[in-house]
């Protein structure tokens, strides 16, 4: 229930979050700067702590697998490269290319293809996906 978008030095995300019991909030901060990295987390909110710890350790050591039995994804942008982390796996990506993760990613990629900024791509996903909502939060390099 998220969209995280990276483009041109901006990491942006929606702020809608829901629990397994259906409680929804529109104030979740899913993107943050941690040391020399920008980090966006989708999936279970419980992933933020373990992912943040891994990033603070300069992305060394074992990645957390499913956390509390729940899936997660993270988009991590460093000074020279980026990575998409999902359930303990990692795929390195170019920080020069736009990247999207989360349930609103396909909508966001469509918006990016049409020239949208990271914020505009998140706004497009919020407008068109029932799984995205709330305000747009950003962190920048």
PDB file of C-alpha atoms in Angstrom:
ATOM      1  CA  UNK A   1       0.000   0.000   0.000  1.00  0.00           C
ATOM      2  CA  UNK A   2       2.655   2.386  -1.051  1.00  0.00           C
ATOM      3  CA  UNK A   3       4.397   4.121  -3.868  1.00  0.00           C
ATOM      4  CA  UNK A   4       8.040   5.138  -3.572  1.00  0.00           C
ATOM      5  CA  UNK A   5       9.607   7.019  -6.516  1.00  0.00           C
ATOM      6  CA  UNK A   6      13.196   8.122  -7.213  1.00  0.00           C
ATOM      7  CA  UNK A   7      14.033  10.630  -9.934  1.00  0.00           C
ATOM      8  CA  UNK A   8      16.557  13.444 -10.315  1.00  0.00           C
ATOM      9  CA  UNK A   9      17.779  13.482  -6.720  1.00  0.00           C
ATOM     10  CA  UNK A  10      14.318  13.266  -5.129  1.00  0.00           C
ATOM     11  CA  UNK A  11      12.898  10.264  -3.279  1.00  0.00           C
ATOM     12  CA  UNK A  12       9.136  10.693  -2.840  1.00  0.00           C
ATOM     13  CA  UNK A  13       6.367   8.601  -1.275  1.00  0.00           C
ATOM     14  CA  UNK A  14       2.715   8.683  -0.380  1.00  0.00           C
ATOM     15  CA  UNK A  15       1.741   8.589   3.289  1.00  0.00           C
ATOM     16  CA  UNK A  16      -1.157   6.127   3.427  1.00  0.00           C
ATOM     17  CA  UNK A  17      -0.689   3.096   5.658  1.00  0.00           C
ATOM     18  CA  UNK A  18      -3.074   0.362   6.748  1.00  0.00           C
ATOM     19  CA  UNK A  19      -2.980  -2.408   9.307  1.00  0.00           C
ATOM     20  CA  UNK A  20      -4.154  -5.945   8.808  1.00  0.00           C
ATOM     21  CA  UNK A  21      -7.255  -4.893  10.748  1.00  0.00           C
ATOM     22  CA  UNK A  22      -8.179  -2.181   8.253  1.00  0.00           C
ATOM     23  CA  UNK A  23      -7.065   0.858  10.255  1.00  0.00           C
ATOM     24  CA  UNK A  24      -5.809   3.472   7.825  1.00  0.00           C
ATOM     25  CA  UNK A  25      -3.699   6.549   8.446  1.00  0.00           C
ATOM     26  CA  UNK A  26      -2.502   9.159   5.983  1.00  0.00           C
ATOM     27  CA  UNK A  27       0.506  10.356   7.951  1.00  0.00           C
ATOM     28  CA  UNK A  28       3.122   7.606   7.570  1.00  0.00           C
ATOM     29  CA  UNK A  29       6.614   8.834   6.664  1.00  0.00           C
ATOM     30  CA  UNK A  30       7.954   6.150   4.335  1.00  0.00           C
ATOM     31  CA  UNK A  31      11.052   8.003   3.110  1.00  0.00           C
ATOM     32  CA  UNK A  32      13.975   9.297   5.131  1.00  0.00           C
ATOM     33  CA  UNK A  33      17.641  10.203   4.966  1.00  0.00           C
ATOM     34  CA  UNK A  34      19.868   7.835   6.935  1.00  0.00           C
ATOM     35  CA  UNK A  35      23.505   8.880   6.894  1.00  0.00           C
ATOM     36  CA  UNK A  36      24.638   9.057   3.268  1.00  0.00           C
ATOM     37  CA  UNK A  37      21.581   7.173   1.973  1.00  0.00           C
ATOM     38  CA  UNK A  38      17.994   7.969   1.078  1.00  0.00           C
ATOM     39  CA  UNK A  39      15.621   5.148   2.039  1.00  0.00           C
ATOM     40  CA  UNK A  40      11.998   4.423   1.151  1.00  0.00           C
ATOM     41  CA  UNK A  41      10.163   1.406   2.581  1.00  0.00           C
ATOM     42  CA  UNK A  42       6.984  -0.277   1.350  1.00  0.00           C
ATOM     43  CA  UNK A  43       5.054  -3.232   2.696  1.00  0.00           C
ATOM     44  CA  UNK A  44       5.020  -3.847   6.411  1.00  0.00           C
ATOM     45  CA  UNK A  45       5.883  -0.835   8.551  1.00  0.00           C
ATOM     46  CA  UNK A  46       7.817  -3.186  10.826  1.00  0.00           C
ATOM     47  CA  UNK A  47      10.518  -3.301   8.122  1.00  0.00           C
ATOM     48  CA  UNK A  48      11.617   0.282   8.708  1.00  0.00           C
ATOM     49  CA  UNK A  49      13.635  -0.495  11.854  1.00  0.00           C
ATOM     50  CA  UNK A  50      15.601  -3.494  10.496  1.00  0.00           C
ATOM     51  CA  UNK A  51      16.209  -1.791   7.130  1.00  0.00           C
ATOM     52  CA  UNK A  52      17.348   1.417   8.855  1.00  0.00           C
ATOM     53  CA  UNK A  53      19.750  -0.623  11.021  1.00  0.00           C
ATOM     54  CA  UNK A  54      21.149  -2.361   7.924  1.00  0.00           C
ATOM     55  CA  UNK A  55      21.630   0.996   6.163  1.00  0.00           C
ATOM     56  CA  UNK A  56      23.307   2.519   9.255  1.00  0.00           C
ATOM     57  CA  UNK A  57      25.751  -0.410   9.048  1.00  0.00           C
ATOM     58  CA  UNK A  58      26.677   0.876   5.551  1.00  0.00           C
ATOM     59  CA  UNK A  59      24.494  -1.806   3.932  1.00  0.00           C
ATOM     60  CA  UNK A  60      26.704  -4.608   5.206  1.00  0.00           C
ATOM     61  CA  UNK A  61      25.678  -7.885   6.772  1.00  0.00           C
ATOM     62  CA  UNK A  62      22.575  -9.949   6.226  1.00  0.00           C
ATOM     63  CA  UNK A  63      19.414  -8.340   4.977  1.00  0.00           C
ATOM     64  CA  UNK A  64      16.268  -9.081   6.934  1.00  0.00           C
ATOM     65  CA  UNK A  65      13.963 -11.603   5.282  1.00  0.00           C
ATOM     66  CA  UNK A  66      10.217 -11.334   5.768  1.00  0.00           C
ATOM     67  CA  UNK A  67       9.629  -9.354   8.927  1.00  0.00           C
ATOM     68  CA  UNK A  68       6.937 -10.574  11.278  1.00  0.00           C
ATOM     69  CA  UNK A  69       5.801 -12.872   8.468  1.00  0.00           C
ATOM     70  CA  UNK A  70       5.093  -9.837   6.277  1.00  0.00           C
ATOM     71  CA  UNK A  71       6.642  -8.848   2.949  1.00  0.00           C
ATOM     72  CA  UNK A  72       8.543  -5.610   2.459  1.00  0.00           C
ATOM     73  CA  UNK A  73      10.407  -3.685  -0.185  1.00  0.00           C
ATOM     74  CA  UNK A  74      12.891  -0.867   0.094  1.00  0.00           C
ATOM     75  CA  UNK A  75      14.414   1.555  -2.366  1.00  0.00           C
ATOM     76  CA  UNK A  76      17.824   2.666  -1.149  1.00  0.00           C
ATOM     77  CA  UNK A  77      19.751   5.389  -2.958  1.00  0.00           C
ATOM     78  CA  UNK A  78      23.399   5.994  -2.159  1.00  0.00           C
ATOM     79  CA  UNK A  79      25.913   8.492  -3.431  1.00  0.00           C
ATOM     80  CA  UNK A  80      26.891   6.361  -6.444  1.00  0.00           C
ATOM     81  CA  UNK A  81      24.318   3.573  -6.803  1.00  0.00           C
ATOM     82  CA  UNK A  82      20.890   2.427  -5.786  1.00  0.00           C
ATOM     83  CA  UNK A  83      19.316  -0.831  -4.686  1.00  0.00           C
ATOM     84  CA  UNK A  84      15.906  -2.408  -4.504  1.00  0.00           C
ATOM     85  CA  UNK A  85      15.656  -4.747  -1.530  1.00  0.00           C
ATOM     86  CA  UNK A  86      12.795  -7.210  -1.182  1.00  0.00           C
ATOM     87  CA  UNK A  87      12.374  -9.848   1.523  1.00  0.00           C
ATOM     88  CA  UNK A  88      16.112 -10.394   1.953  1.00  0.00           C
ATOM     89  CA  UNK A  89      17.085 -10.149  -1.722  1.00  0.00           C
ATOM     90  CA  UNK A  90      18.846  -7.224  -3.371  1.00  0.00           C
ATOM     91  CA  UNK A  91      19.026  -5.879  -6.911  1.00  0.00           C
ATOM     92  CA  UNK A  92      21.393  -3.010  -7.651  1.00  0.00           C
ATOM     93  CA  UNK A  93      20.030  -0.274  -9.898  1.00  0.00           C
ATOM     94  CA  UNK A  94      21.413   2.887 -11.450  1.00  0.00           C
ATOM     95  CA  UNK A  95      20.664   6.022  -9.509  1.00  0.00           C
ATOM     96  CA  UNK A  96      20.647   7.790 -12.878  1.00  0.00           C
ATOM     97  CA  UNK A  97      17.434   5.983 -13.876  1.00  0.00           C
ATOM     98  CA  UNK A  98      14.022   6.622 -12.322  1.00  0.00           C
ATOM     99  CA  UNK A  99      12.929   3.824  -9.974  1.00  0.00           C
ATOM    100  CA  UNK A 100       9.573   2.921  -8.418  1.00  0.00           C
ATOM    101  CA  UNK A 101       8.426   0.332  -5.899  1.00  0.00           C
ATOM    102  CA  UNK A 102       5.156  -0.453  -4.154  1.00  0.00           C
ATOM    103  CA  UNK A 103       1.587  -1.092  -5.195  1.00  0.00           C
ATOM    104  CA  UNK A 104       1.421   2.189  -7.119  1.00  0.00           C
ATOM    105  CA  UNK A 105       4.662   1.600  -9.055  1.00  0.00           C
ATOM    106  CA  UNK A 106       3.063   0.838 -12.429  1.00  0.00           C
ATOM    107  CA  UNK A 107       1.044   4.054 -12.347  1.00  0.00           C
ATOM    108  CA  UNK A 108       4.105   6.020 -11.245  1.00  0.00           C
ATOM    109  CA  UNK A 109       6.246   4.535 -14.037  1.00  0.00           C
ATOM    110  CA  UNK A 110       3.578   5.606 -16.550  1.00  0.00           C
ATOM    111  CA  UNK A 111       3.656   9.142 -15.185  1.00  0.00           C
ATOM    112  CA  UNK A 112       7.469   9.202 -15.286  1.00  0.00           C
ATOM    113  CA  UNK A 113       7.376   8.025 -18.899  1.00  0.00           C
ATOM    114  CA  UNK A 114       5.226  11.068 -19.694  1.00  0.00           C
ATOM    115  CA  UNK A 115       7.755  13.419 -18.071  1.00  0.00           C
ATOM    116  CA  UNK A 116       6.516  13.658 -14.482  1.00  0.00           C
ATOM    117  CA  UNK A 117       8.808  14.478 -11.575  1.00  0.00           C
ATOM    118  CA  UNK A 118       9.084  12.093  -8.611  1.00  0.00           C
ATOM    119  CA  UNK A 119       6.447  14.099  -6.713  1.00  0.00           C
ATOM    120  CA  UNK A 120       4.105  14.219  -9.723  1.00  0.00           C
ATOM    121  CA  UNK A 121       4.480  10.455 -10.226  1.00  0.00           C
ATOM    122  CA  UNK A 122       3.477   9.840  -6.590  1.00  0.00           C
ATOM    123  CA  UNK A 123       0.541  12.228  -7.023  1.00  0.00           C
ATOM    124  CA  UNK A 124      -0.555  10.236 -10.110  1.00  0.00           C
ATOM    125  CA  UNK A 125      -0.470   6.995  -8.117  1.00  0.00           C
ATOM    126  CA  UNK A 126      -2.453   8.608  -5.285  1.00  0.00           C
ATOM    127  CA  UNK A 127      -5.057   9.779  -7.806  1.00  0.00           C
ATOM    128  CA  UNK A 128      -5.432   6.393  -9.510  1.00  0.00           C
ATOM    129  CA  UNK A 129      -4.686   3.650  -6.954  1.00  0.00           C
ATOM    130  CA  UNK A 130      -6.877   2.741  -3.995  1.00  0.00           C
ATOM    131  CA  UNK A 131      -3.680   1.506  -2.312  1.00  0.00           C
ATOM    132  CA  UNK A 132      -1.969   4.922  -2.289  1.00  0.00           C
ATOM    133  CA  UNK A 133      -3.057   8.099  -0.551  1.00  0.00           C
ATOM    134  CA  UNK A 134      -2.379  10.937   1.834  1.00  0.00           C
ATOM    135  CA  UNK A 135       0.274  13.599   1.473  1.00  0.00           C
ATOM    136  CA  UNK A 136       3.505  13.324  -0.481  1.00  0.00           C
ATOM    137  CA  UNK A 137       6.735  13.291   1.542  1.00  0.00           C
ATOM    138  CA  UNK A 138      10.177  13.759   0.019  1.00  0.00           C
ATOM    139  CA  UNK A 139      13.852  13.564   0.881  1.00  0.00           C
ATOM    140  CA  UNK A 140      16.538  14.910  -1.438  1.00  0.00           C
ATOM    141  CA  UNK A 141      20.250  14.636  -2.083  1.00  0.00           C
TER     142      UNK A 141
END
